[in-house]
PDB file of C-alpha atoms in Angstrom:
ATOM      1  CA  UNK A  29     -20.978 -28.798 -13.476  1.00 52.00           C
ATOM      2  CA  UNK A  30     -21.336 -31.351 -10.372  1.00 55.00           C
ATOM      3  CA  UNK A  31     -19.571 -34.552 -11.639  1.00 63.00           C
ATOM      4  CA  UNK A  32     -20.093 -37.199  -9.254  1.00 62.00           C
ATOM      5  CA  UNK A  33     -17.831 -39.976 -11.208  1.00 73.00           C
ATOM      6  CA  UNK A  34     -14.833 -37.924 -11.464  1.00 79.00           C
ATOM      7  CA  UNK A  35     -12.170 -40.299  -9.539  1.00 82.00           C
ATOM      8  CA  UNK A  36     -10.247 -36.556  -8.026  1.00 81.00           C
ATOM      9  CA  UNK A  37     -14.377 -35.793  -6.325  1.00 83.00           C
ATOM     10  CA  UNK A  38     -14.590 -39.491  -4.723  1.00 82.00           C
ATOM     11  CA  UNK A  39     -11.779 -38.572  -3.179  1.00 85.00           C
ATOM     12  CA  UNK A  40     -11.974 -37.317   0.818  1.00 86.00           C
ATOM     13  CA  UNK A  41     -12.003 -34.105   0.733  1.00 85.00           C
ATOM     14  CA  UNK A  42      -8.843 -34.248   3.146  1.00 87.00           C
ATOM     15  CA  UNK A  43      -6.483 -35.605   0.850  1.00 90.00           C
ATOM     16  CA  UNK A  44      -8.346 -32.978  -1.554  1.00 87.00           C
ATOM     17  CA  UNK A  45      -7.271 -29.945   0.172  1.00 87.00           C
ATOM     18  CA  UNK A  46      -4.529 -31.049  -0.033  1.00 89.00           C
ATOM     19  CA  UNK A  47      -3.827 -31.716  -3.554  1.00 87.00           C
ATOM     20  CA  UNK A  48      -5.575 -27.711  -3.652  1.00 85.00           C
ATOM     21  CA  UNK A  49      -2.705 -26.877  -1.222  1.00 84.00           C
ATOM     22  CA  UNK A  50      -0.090 -28.512  -3.668  1.00 83.00           C
ATOM     23  CA  UNK A  51      -0.783 -26.988  -6.582  1.00 82.00           C
ATOM     24  CA  UNK A  52      -1.115 -23.601  -5.635  1.00 80.00           C
ATOM     25  CA  UNK A  53       1.146 -23.619  -3.338  1.00 75.00           C
ATOM     26  CA  UNK A  54       4.481 -21.990  -4.072  1.00 65.00           C
ATOM     27  CA  UNK A  55       8.287 -21.147  -2.735  1.00 56.00           C
ATOM     28  CA  UNK A  56       8.549 -17.559  -3.661  1.00 55.00           C
ATOM     29  CA  UNK A  57       5.092 -15.612  -4.128  1.00 50.00           C
ATOM     30  CA  UNK A  58       7.217 -12.281  -5.996  1.00 51.00           C
ATOM     31  CA  UNK A  59       7.107 -13.673  -9.011  1.00 51.00           C
ATOM     32  CA  UNK A  60       3.936 -16.115  -9.251  1.00 53.00           C
ATOM     33  CA  UNK A  61       1.305 -15.392 -11.389  1.00 56.00           C
ATOM     34  CA  UNK A  62      -1.923 -17.036 -12.301  1.00 56.00           C
ATOM     35  CA  UNK A  63      -1.141 -19.475 -15.191  1.00 56.00           C
ATOM     36  CA  UNK A  64      -4.361 -20.497 -17.853  1.00 53.00           C
ATOM     37  CA  UNK A  65      -4.180 -24.228 -16.279  1.00 62.00           C
ATOM     38  CA  UNK A  66      -4.788 -23.538 -12.766  1.00 63.00           C
ATOM     39  CA  UNK A  67      -7.285 -21.079 -14.051  1.00 66.00           C
ATOM     40  CA  UNK A  68      -8.840 -24.427 -15.627  1.00 77.00           C
ATOM     41  CA  UNK A  69      -9.457 -26.393 -12.096  1.00 81.00           C
ATOM     42  CA  UNK A  70     -11.046 -23.645 -10.886  1.00 83.00           C
ATOM     43  CA  UNK A  71     -13.247 -23.587 -13.294  1.00 82.00           C
ATOM     44  CA  UNK A  72     -14.008 -26.655 -13.885  1.00 82.00           C
ATOM     45  CA  UNK A  73     -16.942 -27.706 -11.339  1.00 86.00           C
ATOM     46  CA  UNK A  74     -18.646 -25.646  -7.909  1.00 88.00           C
ATOM     47  CA  UNK A  75     -17.810 -27.944  -5.304  1.00 88.00           C
ATOM     48  CA  UNK A  76     -13.735 -27.797  -7.421  1.00 86.00           C
ATOM     49  CA  UNK A  77     -14.524 -23.752  -6.691  1.00 86.00           C
ATOM     50  CA  UNK A  78     -15.560 -23.595  -3.476  1.00 89.00           C
ATOM     51  CA  UNK A  79     -12.758 -26.026  -2.340  1.00 87.00           C
ATOM     52  CA  UNK A  80      -9.927 -24.819  -4.303  1.00 87.00           C
ATOM     53  CA  UNK A  81     -10.019 -20.775  -4.767  1.00 89.00           C
ATOM     54  CA  UNK A  82      -9.219 -19.589  -1.512  1.00 88.00           C
ATOM     55  CA  UNK A  83      -6.029 -21.489  -1.719  1.00 87.00           C
ATOM     56  CA  UNK A  84      -5.411 -19.435  -5.552  1.00 87.00           C
ATOM     57  CA  UNK A  85      -6.280 -16.336  -4.316  1.00 88.00           C
ATOM     58  CA  UNK A  86      -3.737 -16.719  -0.887  1.00 88.00           C
ATOM     59  CA  UNK A  87      -0.950 -18.101  -2.885  1.00 84.00           C
ATOM     60  CA  UNK A  88      -0.761 -15.843  -5.737  1.00 84.00           C
ATOM     61  CA  UNK A  89       0.990 -12.402  -6.465  1.00 85.00           C
ATOM     62  CA  UNK A  90      -1.655 -10.800  -9.194  1.00 87.00           C
ATOM     63  CA  UNK A  91       0.805  -8.818 -10.988  1.00 88.00           C
ATOM     64  CA  UNK A  92      -1.241  -5.928 -12.513  1.00 88.00           C
ATOM     65  CA  UNK A  93       0.360  -2.795 -14.868  1.00 88.00           C
ATOM     66  CA  UNK A  94      -1.186   0.042 -15.825  1.00 87.00           C
ATOM     67  CA  UNK A  95      -0.112   1.190 -19.382  1.00 80.00           C
ATOM     68  CA  UNK A  96       0.925   4.665 -20.438  1.00 75.00           C
ATOM     69  CA  UNK A  97      -2.137   5.197 -22.681  1.00 73.00           C
ATOM     70  CA  UNK A  98      -4.924   4.311 -19.967  1.00 78.00           C
ATOM     71  CA  UNK A  99      -5.512   4.502 -16.096  1.00 79.00           C
ATOM     72  CA  UNK A 100      -5.178   1.892 -13.368  1.00 81.00           C
ATOM     73  CA  UNK A 101      -8.482  -0.635 -13.229  1.00 84.00           C
ATOM     74  CA  UNK A 102      -9.440  -3.176 -10.449  1.00 87.00           C
ATOM     75  CA  UNK A 103     -11.995  -1.926  -8.512  1.00 86.00           C
ATOM     76  CA  UNK A 104     -14.701  -4.009 -10.611  1.00 85.00           C
ATOM     77  CA  UNK A 105     -12.221  -6.219  -9.794  1.00 85.00           C
ATOM     78  CA  UNK A 106     -12.464  -6.629  -6.227  1.00 87.00           C
ATOM     79  CA  UNK A 107     -16.294  -5.800  -6.439  1.00 87.00           C
ATOM     80  CA  UNK A 108     -16.722  -8.884  -8.809  1.00 87.00           C
ATOM     81  CA  UNK A 109     -14.414 -11.181  -5.866  1.00 88.00           C
ATOM     82  CA  UNK A 110     -17.431 -10.026  -2.944  1.00 90.00           C
ATOM     83  CA  UNK A 111     -15.830 -11.409   0.651  1.00 92.00           C
ATOM     84  CA  UNK A 112     -12.971 -13.281  -1.435  1.00 91.00           C
ATOM     85  CA  UNK A 113     -11.141 -10.583  -2.126  1.00 92.00           C
ATOM     86  CA  UNK A 114     -10.250 -10.916   1.716  1.00 93.00           C
ATOM     87  CA  UNK A 115      -8.310 -13.797   1.006  1.00 92.00           C
ATOM     88  CA  UNK A 116      -6.073 -11.641  -1.683  1.00 93.00           C
ATOM     89  CA  UNK A 117      -2.631 -12.000  -0.308  1.00 92.00           C
ATOM     90  CA  UNK A 118       0.218 -10.521  -2.638  1.00 92.00           C
ATOM     91  CA  UNK A 119      -0.682  -7.829  -5.117  1.00 93.00           C
ATOM     92  CA  UNK A 120       2.099  -5.632  -7.610  1.00 93.00           C
ATOM     93  CA  UNK A 121       0.871  -3.136  -9.579  1.00 93.00           C
ATOM     94  CA  UNK A 122       3.499  -1.785 -11.628  1.00 92.00           C
ATOM     95  CA  UNK A 123       2.051   2.131 -13.362  1.00 91.00           C
ATOM     96  CA  UNK A 124       2.457   5.652 -14.284  1.00 90.00           C
ATOM     97  CA  UNK A 125       3.488   7.413 -11.660  1.00 87.00           C
ATOM     98  CA  UNK A 126       1.574  10.702 -13.936  1.00 87.00           C
ATOM     99  CA  UNK A 127      -1.965   8.713 -13.314  1.00 89.00           C
ATOM    100  CA  UNK A 128      -1.756   8.643  -9.822  1.00 90.00           C
ATOM    101  CA  UNK A 129      -4.750   9.899  -8.119  1.00 90.00           C
ATOM    102  CA  UNK A 130      -6.698   9.404  -4.829  1.00 90.00           C
ATOM    103  CA  UNK A 131      -9.775   7.794  -7.451  1.00 91.00           C
ATOM    104  CA  UNK A 132     -11.589   4.629  -6.735  1.00 91.00           C
ATOM    105  CA  UNK A 133      -8.434   2.514  -8.831  1.00 92.00           C
ATOM    106  CA  UNK A 134      -5.990   4.680  -6.176  1.00 94.00           C
ATOM    107  CA  UNK A 135      -3.318   1.426  -5.444  1.00 94.00           C
ATOM    108  CA  UNK A 136      -2.978   2.562  -1.558  1.00 95.00           C
ATOM    109  CA  UNK A 137      -6.583   2.013  -1.358  1.00 95.00           C
ATOM    110  CA  UNK A 138      -5.289  -2.024  -1.784  1.00 95.00           C
ATOM    111  CA  UNK A 139      -3.518  -1.607   2.155  1.00 92.00           C
ATOM    112  CA  UNK A 140      -7.209  -1.893   3.505  1.00 92.00           C
ATOM    113  CA  UNK A 141      -7.162  -5.335   2.776  1.00 93.00           C
ATOM    114  CA  UNK A 142      -4.962  -7.638   4.839  1.00 91.00           C
ATOM    115  CA  UNK A 143      -2.317  -8.507   2.963  1.00 92.00           C
ATOM    116  CA  UNK A 144       0.248 -10.618   3.323  1.00 90.00           C
ATOM    117  CA  UNK A 145       2.392  -8.018   0.620  1.00 90.00           C
ATOM    118  CA  UNK A 146       1.671  -5.024  -1.849  1.00 92.00           C
ATOM    119  CA  UNK A 147       4.130  -4.018  -4.130  1.00 91.00           C
ATOM    120  CA  UNK A 148       3.038  -0.402  -5.878  1.00 91.00           C
ATOM    121  CA  UNK A 149       5.645   0.464  -8.556  1.00 89.00           C
ATOM    122  CA  UNK A 150       5.643   3.736 -10.033  1.00 88.00           C
ATOM    123  CA  UNK A 151       7.471   4.514 -13.504  1.00 86.00           C
ATOM    124  CA  UNK A 152       8.774   7.942 -14.861  1.00 80.00           C
ATOM    125  CA  UNK A 153      10.331   8.728 -17.768  1.00 75.00           C
ATOM    126  CA  UNK A 154      10.900  11.911 -17.430  1.00 71.00           C
ATOM    127  CA  UNK A 155      14.555  13.447 -16.091  1.00 64.00           C
ATOM    128  CA  UNK A 156      13.954  15.112 -12.589  1.00 59.00           C
ATOM    129  CA  UNK A 157      15.955  18.144 -14.309  1.00 61.00           C
ATOM    130  CA  UNK A 158      13.363  18.431 -17.425  1.00 63.00           C
ATOM    131  CA  UNK A 159      10.848  17.940 -14.168  1.00 59.00           C
ATOM    132  CA  UNK A 160      12.132  21.467 -12.958  1.00 58.00           C
ATOM    133  CA  UNK A 161      11.555  23.523 -16.503  1.00 52.00           C
ATOM    134  CA  UNK A 162       8.984  26.480 -16.403  1.00 47.00           C
ATOM    135  CA  UNK A 163       5.446  23.800 -15.337  1.00 50.00           C
ATOM    136  CA  UNK A 164       7.326  22.242 -12.422  1.00 56.00           C
ATOM    137  CA  UNK A 165       5.741  19.676 -12.993  1.00 59.00           C
ATOM    138  CA  UNK A 166       7.510  17.500 -10.187  1.00 65.00           C
ATOM    139  CA  UNK A 167       5.441  19.554  -7.937  1.00 70.00           C
ATOM    140  CA  UNK A 168       1.983  18.396  -9.837  1.00 81.00           C
ATOM    141  CA  UNK A 169       3.549  14.847  -9.014  1.00 84.00           C
ATOM    142  CA  UNK A 170       3.928  15.596  -4.750  1.00 86.00           C
ATOM    143  CA  UNK A 171       0.724  16.875  -5.144  1.00 91.00           C
ATOM    144  CA  UNK A 172      -1.345  14.148  -6.408  1.00 91.00           C
ATOM    145  CA  UNK A 173       1.299  11.500  -5.011  1.00 91.00           C
ATOM    146  CA  UNK A 174       0.945  12.029  -1.220  1.00 93.00           C
ATOM    147  CA  UNK A 175      -2.731  12.643  -1.859  1.00 95.00           C
ATOM    148  CA  UNK A 176      -3.316   9.487  -3.399  1.00 95.00           C
ATOM    149  CA  UNK A 177      -1.354   8.103   0.194  1.00 94.00           C
ATOM    150  CA  UNK A 178      -3.807  10.482   2.078  1.00 95.00           C
ATOM    151  CA  UNK A 179      -6.845   8.620   0.839  1.00 95.00           C
ATOM    152  CA  UNK A 180      -8.514   9.160   3.807  1.00 94.00           C
ATOM    153  CA  UNK A 181     -10.975  12.609   5.571  1.00 92.00           C
ATOM    154  CA  UNK A 182      -9.467  15.047   7.741  1.00 89.00           C
ATOM    155  CA  UNK A 183      -9.298  13.239  11.296  1.00 86.00           C
ATOM    156  CA  UNK A 184     -10.656  15.093  14.059  1.00 81.00           C
ATOM    157  CA  UNK A 185      -7.753  14.819  16.821  1.00 70.00           C
ATOM    158  CA  UNK A 186      -6.998  15.504  20.224  1.00 73.00           C
ATOM    159  CA  UNK A 187      -3.664  15.956  21.578  1.00 71.00           C
ATOM    160  CA  UNK A 188      -1.993  15.590  25.274  1.00 75.00           C
ATOM    161  CA  UNK A 189       1.556  16.539  26.507  1.00 76.00           C
ATOM    162  CA  UNK A 190       3.058  14.810  28.969  1.00 76.00           C
ATOM    163  CA  UNK A 191       6.725  14.558  30.131  1.00 73.00           C
ATOM    164  CA  UNK A 192       7.768  16.861  26.755  1.00 68.00           C
ATOM    165  CA  UNK A 193       5.907  13.398  24.744  1.00 70.00           C
ATOM    166  CA  UNK A 194       3.015  14.724  22.518  1.00 65.00           C
ATOM    167  CA  UNK A 195       0.054  12.279  21.955  1.00 67.00           C
ATOM    168  CA  UNK A 196      -2.362  12.303  19.181  1.00 64.00           C
ATOM    169  CA  UNK A 197      -5.475  10.859  19.568  1.00 68.00           C
ATOM    170  CA  UNK A 198      -7.325  10.448  17.006  1.00 64.00           C
ATOM    171  CA  UNK A 199     -11.463  10.662  16.743  1.00 66.00           C
ATOM    172  CA  UNK A 200     -14.178   9.351  14.991  1.00 65.00           C
ATOM    173  CA  UNK A 201     -14.206   7.474  12.059  1.00 79.00           C
ATOM    174  CA  UNK A 202     -12.940   9.129   8.752  1.00 87.00           C
ATOM    175  CA  UNK A 203     -13.544   7.646   5.131  1.00 91.00           C
ATOM    176  CA  UNK A 204     -12.054   7.512   1.599  1.00 94.00           C
ATOM    177  CA  UNK A 205     -12.273  10.604  -0.124  1.00 94.00           C
ATOM    178  CA  UNK A 206     -13.817   8.395  -3.388  1.00 94.00           C
ATOM    179  CA  UNK A 207     -17.182   8.460  -1.580  1.00 93.00           C
ATOM    180  CA  UNK A 208     -18.146  11.204  -1.871  1.00 93.00           C
ATOM    181  CA  UNK A 209     -18.235  13.026  -4.872  1.00 94.00           C
ATOM    182  CA  UNK A 210     -17.954  16.832  -3.175  1.00 95.00           C
ATOM    183  CA  UNK A 211     -14.931  15.954  -1.096  1.00 94.00           C
ATOM    184  CA  UNK A 212     -13.386  14.248  -4.316  1.00 94.00           C
ATOM    185  CA  UNK A 213     -13.836  17.844  -6.068  1.00 95.00           C
ATOM    186  CA  UNK A 214     -12.374  19.465  -3.306  1.00 95.00           C
ATOM    187  CA  UNK A 215      -9.515  16.819  -3.034  1.00 95.00           C
ATOM    188  CA  UNK A 216      -8.913  17.922  -6.646  1.00 94.00           C
ATOM    189  CA  UNK A 217      -9.381  21.477  -7.168  1.00 95.00           C
ATOM    190  CA  UNK A 218      -6.750  21.840  -4.330  1.00 94.00           C
ATOM    191  CA  UNK A 219      -4.311  19.399  -5.651  1.00 93.00           C
ATOM    192  CA  UNK A 220      -4.114  20.917  -8.645  1.00 90.00           C
ATOM    193  CA  UNK A 221      -4.017  24.597  -7.709  1.00 91.00           C
ATOM    194  CA  UNK A 222      -0.988  23.304  -4.876  1.00 90.00           C
ATOM    195  CA  UNK A 223      -3.389  24.442  -2.349  1.00 93.00           C
ATOM    196  CA  UNK A 224      -3.332  20.803  -0.788  1.00 94.00           C
ATOM    197  CA  UNK A 225      -2.560  20.689   3.056  1.00 94.00           C
ATOM    198  CA  UNK A 226      -2.132  17.352   4.717  1.00 94.00           C
ATOM    199  CA  UNK A 227      -1.055  17.011   8.371  1.00 90.00           C
ATOM    200  CA  UNK A 228       0.154  14.610   9.793  1.00 86.00           C
ATOM    201  CA  UNK A 229      -3.075  13.487  11.534  1.00 86.00           C
ATOM    202  CA  UNK A 230      -4.090  12.402   8.024  1.00 90.00           C
ATOM    203  CA  UNK A 231      -0.474  10.035   7.554  1.00 88.00           C
ATOM    204  CA  UNK A 232      -1.330   9.161  11.040  1.00 83.00           C
ATOM    205  CA  UNK A 233      -5.285   8.537  10.579  1.00 86.00           C
ATOM    206  CA  UNK A 234      -3.984   6.201   7.587  1.00 88.00           C
ATOM    207  CA  UNK A 235      -1.214   3.777   8.608  1.00 85.00           C
ATOM    208  CA  UNK A 236      -4.071   3.305  11.977  1.00 81.00           C
ATOM    209  CA  UNK A 237      -6.952   1.809   8.928  1.00 86.00           C
ATOM    210  CA  UNK A 238      -3.863  -0.623   6.672  1.00 86.00           C
ATOM    211  CA  UNK A 239      -4.293  -3.658   7.791  1.00 87.00           C
ATOM    212  CA  UNK A 240      -1.761  -4.853   4.901  1.00 89.00           C
ATOM    213  CA  UNK A 241       1.621  -6.633   6.418  1.00 85.00           C
ATOM    214  CA  UNK A 242       4.774  -5.437   4.213  1.00 86.00           C
ATOM    215  CA  UNK A 243       4.106  -2.279   1.704  1.00 88.00           C
ATOM    216  CA  UNK A 244       6.728  -1.178  -0.702  1.00 87.00           C
ATOM    217  CA  UNK A 245       6.286   1.933  -3.007  1.00 87.00           C
ATOM    218  CA  UNK A 246       9.505   2.009  -5.153  1.00 85.00           C
ATOM    219  CA  UNK A 247      10.486   4.085  -7.537  1.00 81.00           C
ATOM    220  CA  UNK A 248      11.379   4.065 -10.511  1.00 79.00           C
ATOM    221  CA  UNK A 249      13.412   6.317 -13.095  1.00 75.00           C
ATOM    222  CA  UNK A 250      14.457   5.455 -16.980  1.00 71.00           C
ATOM    223  CA  UNK A 251      16.937   8.081 -16.858  1.00 65.00           C
ATOM    224  CA  UNK A 252      19.506   5.769 -14.156  1.00 55.00           C
ATOM    225  CA  UNK A 253      22.210   8.578 -14.372  1.00 52.00           C
ATOM    226  CA  UNK A 254      20.641  11.284 -13.251  1.00 49.00           C
ATOM    227  CA  UNK A 255      21.071  10.898  -9.606  1.00 46.00           C
ATOM    228  CA  UNK A 256      18.315  14.377  -8.834  1.00 47.00           C
ATOM    229  CA  UNK A 257      15.892  11.406  -8.512  1.00 46.00           C
ATOM    230  CA  UNK A 258      17.172   9.469  -5.839  1.00 47.00           C
ATOM    231  CA  UNK A 259      15.285  10.458  -2.910  1.00 58.00           C
ATOM    232  CA  UNK A 260      12.200  11.970  -4.787  1.00 67.00           C
ATOM    233  CA  UNK A 261       9.462   9.700  -3.113  1.00 70.00           C
ATOM    234  CA  UNK A 262      11.030  10.849   0.216  1.00 74.00           C
ATOM    235  CA  UNK A 263      11.292  14.827  -0.632  1.00 76.00           C
ATOM    236  CA  UNK A 264       7.565  14.413  -1.697  1.00 82.00           C
ATOM    237  CA  UNK A 265       6.376  13.817   2.109  1.00 83.00           C
ATOM    238  CA  UNK A 266       9.485  16.022   3.744  1.00 84.00           C
ATOM    239  CA  UNK A 267       7.649  18.710   0.879  1.00 86.00           C
ATOM    240  CA  UNK A 268       4.451  19.017   2.957  1.00 89.00           C
ATOM    241  CA  UNK A 269       6.542  18.126   5.885  1.00 87.00           C
ATOM    242  CA  UNK A 270       5.279  15.245   6.600  1.00 85.00           C
ATOM    243  CA  UNK A 271       8.706  13.712   8.052  1.00 79.00           C
ATOM    244  CA  UNK A 272      11.308  15.027   9.212  1.00 74.00           C
ATOM    245  CA  UNK A 273      13.794  15.377   6.304  1.00 69.00           C
ATOM    246  CA  UNK A 274      16.745  13.396   9.111  1.00 70.00           C
ATOM    247  CA  UNK A 275      14.864  10.933  10.000  1.00 65.00           C
ATOM    248  CA  UNK A 276      14.880   7.640   7.409  1.00 65.00           C
ATOM    249  CA  UNK A 277      12.314   5.460   9.759  1.00 66.00           C
ATOM    250  CA  UNK A 278       9.077   6.885  10.876  1.00 66.00           C
ATOM    251  CA  UNK A 279       7.887   4.092  13.519  1.00 62.00           C
ATOM    252  CA  UNK A 280       3.661   3.200  14.107  1.00 60.00           C
ATOM    253  CA  UNK A 281       2.190   1.293  16.527  1.00 54.00           C
ATOM    254  CA  UNK A 282      -0.730  -0.802  15.375  1.00 49.00           C
ATOM    255  CA  UNK A 283      -0.424  -0.617  12.076  1.00 43.00           C
ATOM    256  CA  UNK A 284       0.139  -3.730  11.223  1.00 40.00           C
ATOM    257  CA  UNK A 285      -3.910  -4.631  10.595  1.00 35.00           C
ATOM    258  CA  UNK A 286      -5.077  -3.289  14.228  1.00 35.00           C
ATOM    259  CA  UNK A 287      -8.547  -0.746  13.293  1.00 34.00           C
ATOM    260  CA  UNK A 288      -9.774   1.498  15.287  1.00 33.00           C
ATOM    261  CA  UNK A 289      -7.189   4.088  15.789  1.00 32.00           C
ATOM    262  CA  UNK A 290      -3.431   5.142  16.095  1.00 33.00           C
ATOM    263  CA  UNK A 291      -2.500   3.932  19.552  1.00 35.00           C
ATOM    264  CA  UNK A 292       0.395   6.348  19.254  1.00 34.00           C
ATOM    265  CA  UNK A 293       3.589   6.719  17.112  1.00 35.00           C
ATOM    266  CA  UNK A 294       7.291   7.691  17.049  1.00 33.00           C
ATOM    267  CA  UNK A 295      10.050   8.981  14.846  1.00 34.00           C
ATOM    268  CA  UNK A 296      13.380   7.982  15.061  1.00 33.00           C
ATOM    269  CA  UNK A 297      16.895   8.528  13.604  1.00 33.00           C
ATOM    270  CA  UNK A 298      17.730   4.888  11.156  1.00 36.00           C
ATOM    271  CA  UNK A 299      20.710   2.820  13.280  1.00 37.00           C
ATOM    272  CA  UNK A 300      21.544  -0.151  12.605  1.00 37.00           C
ATOM    273  CA  UNK A 301      21.042  -1.218  15.999  1.00 37.00           C
ATOM    274  CA  UNK A 302      17.709  -0.368  15.676  1.00 38.00           C
ATOM    275  CA  UNK A 303      17.174  -2.455  12.903  1.00 37.00           C
ATOM    276  CA  UNK A 304      18.428  -5.238  14.514  1.00 36.00           C
ATOM    277  CA  UNK A 305      16.017  -4.611  17.633  1.00 36.00           C
ATOM    278  CA  UNK A 306      12.928  -5.280  16.624  1.00 38.00           C
ATOM    279  CA  UNK A 307      10.968  -7.468  13.619  1.00 39.00           C
ATOM    280  CA  UNK A 308       9.210  -4.582  11.566  1.00 45.00           C
ATOM    281  CA  UNK A 309       6.054  -4.712  10.036  1.00 55.00           C
ATOM    282  CA  UNK A 310       4.564  -1.532   7.779  1.00 70.00           C
ATOM    283  CA  UNK A 311       5.553   0.640   4.617  1.00 78.00           C
ATOM    284  CA  UNK A 312       9.453   0.873   2.856  1.00 78.00           C
ATOM    285  CA  UNK A 313       9.938   3.407   1.047  1.00 76.00           C
ATOM    286  CA  UNK A 314      13.008   2.239  -2.251  1.00 71.00           C
ATOM    287  CA  UNK A 315      14.851   4.693  -4.785  1.00 64.00           C
ATOM    288  CA  UNK A 316      14.928   3.450  -8.137  1.00 57.00           C
ATOM    289  CA  UNK A 317      18.544   1.467  -7.398  1.00 57.00           C
ATOM    290  CA  UNK A 318      15.942  -0.335  -4.644  1.00 59.00           C
ATOM    291  CA  UNK A 319      17.552   1.415  -1.631  1.00 65.00           C
ATOM    292  CA  UNK A 320      15.941   1.863   1.534  1.00 66.00           C
ATOM    293  CA  UNK A 321      14.826   5.376   1.587  1.00 67.00           C
ATOM    294  CA  UNK A 322      12.240   5.498   4.345  1.00 71.00           C
ATOM    295  CA  UNK A 323      10.378   2.619   6.258  1.00 73.00           C
ATOM    296  CA  UNK A 324       7.120   3.429   8.112  1.00 74.00           C
ATOM    297  CA  UNK A 325       6.452  -0.070  10.116  1.00 65.00           C
ATOM    298  CA  UNK A 326       5.117  -1.288  13.647  1.00 59.00           C
ATOM    299  CA  UNK A 327       6.442  -0.188  16.413  1.00 48.00           C
ATOM    300  CA  UNK A 328       6.354  -3.581  17.392  1.00 45.00           C
ATOM    301  CA  UNK A 329       8.017  -4.190  20.732  1.00 35.00           C
ATOM    302  CA  UNK A 330       8.791  -0.310  21.809  1.00 33.00           C
ATOM    303  CA  UNK A 331       6.976   1.646  23.894  1.00 33.00           C
ATOM    304  CA  UNK A 332       7.547   4.891  22.692  1.00 32.00           C
ATOM    305  CA  UNK A 333       4.451   7.622  22.042  1.00 35.00           C
ATOM    306  CA  UNK A 334       3.922  10.661  19.328  1.00 35.00           C
ATOM    307  CA  UNK A 335       6.497  12.649  18.976  1.00 35.00           C
ATOM    308  CA  UNK A 336       6.536  16.268  17.764  1.00 32.00           C
ATOM    309  CA  UNK A 337       9.603  14.961  15.765  1.00 35.00           C
ATOM    310  CA  UNK A 338       7.959  13.439  13.614  1.00 33.00           C
TER     311      UNK A 338
END
C-alpha cells in the first residue's frame, strides 16, 4: 500500500531510480539470483514495485532446476508475469535430458523472449555405452531433443537457385506445436515411433523466430571417463542431416531478434579467421567439458545466402 510518509518516497523519482538501479545491477549476471531482501523491497508498496520491477527482471539471472523426479514447469510463472516477461534478460535452466519434449514447458520456447542470455543445461547420468543397449535409448533422446529444438509447425518454403547458390525463403506463419492438441499428438507419436523427420527448413524457421541474443545448450554427463558422449548434441543434429557433420559453425542472417522470416543462411567450417572476422550472436552447443561443439549465430556482416551445404 502507498506510504506517503516514507522518506524514501519523498525523494525525486530520478533519485529513486538511481537507488533501484544500484540495488538491482550486478557485475556478474551468471551467478546473480534474486534474494529475499530484494523481493521484500518489491513487496513494500505498489509504487516501489512499479518503479523497480523492470530493473529487477532485467538484472537477475533466474535459475530454474528440474529434479529428476519431476518435470520442468515455468509456464504458469510466465503467465503471471504477463507483459513483464519481456523484461527478462537472463535465464538458466538445468534439467535431465530425459525430461525434454516439445510441450508447453519446453525450454527452447524461451528463445522467443528478448533475452540477453538463455542457458539450457541438459544433465545425464547414463553412460553412452549403456544407451547403446537393446532399447537404443540414445536414439529416443535424439528424437526428443531435436523435436524440442524444432518446437514450431513445419513452414512452407520456396527455393531459388542463382549462380550455384540455393536460397530458401520461408513463407507463411508457423505456430508452436504445443498450442494444437492435434499437432502435439502427431508430434508425440512420430517421436515415439521414430518417424519424426525434421527438415532444415524447420531449423531455419526456429532461428528466424529466435529473439534471444545468446543461447547456450550444454550437455553434462556424470560419466567423465566416457569420451563417447563428447559430441552427443552434435550427433543428434547430424543424425537428421540438419547440419553437415564437417561443419562446426552454422550462421544465420536475421537470428538476433529479427522476426518475419529467415533472410538466408550459410554454413562454413570453423576457422580462427572466421571467428575474428565478425561478432556472433545466436546459439552455441557445448559438450560436457565446456568445449564448443557447434555455433549457430547471426551472420552480422557477411552477405552469404543459404547454401545446399547447410
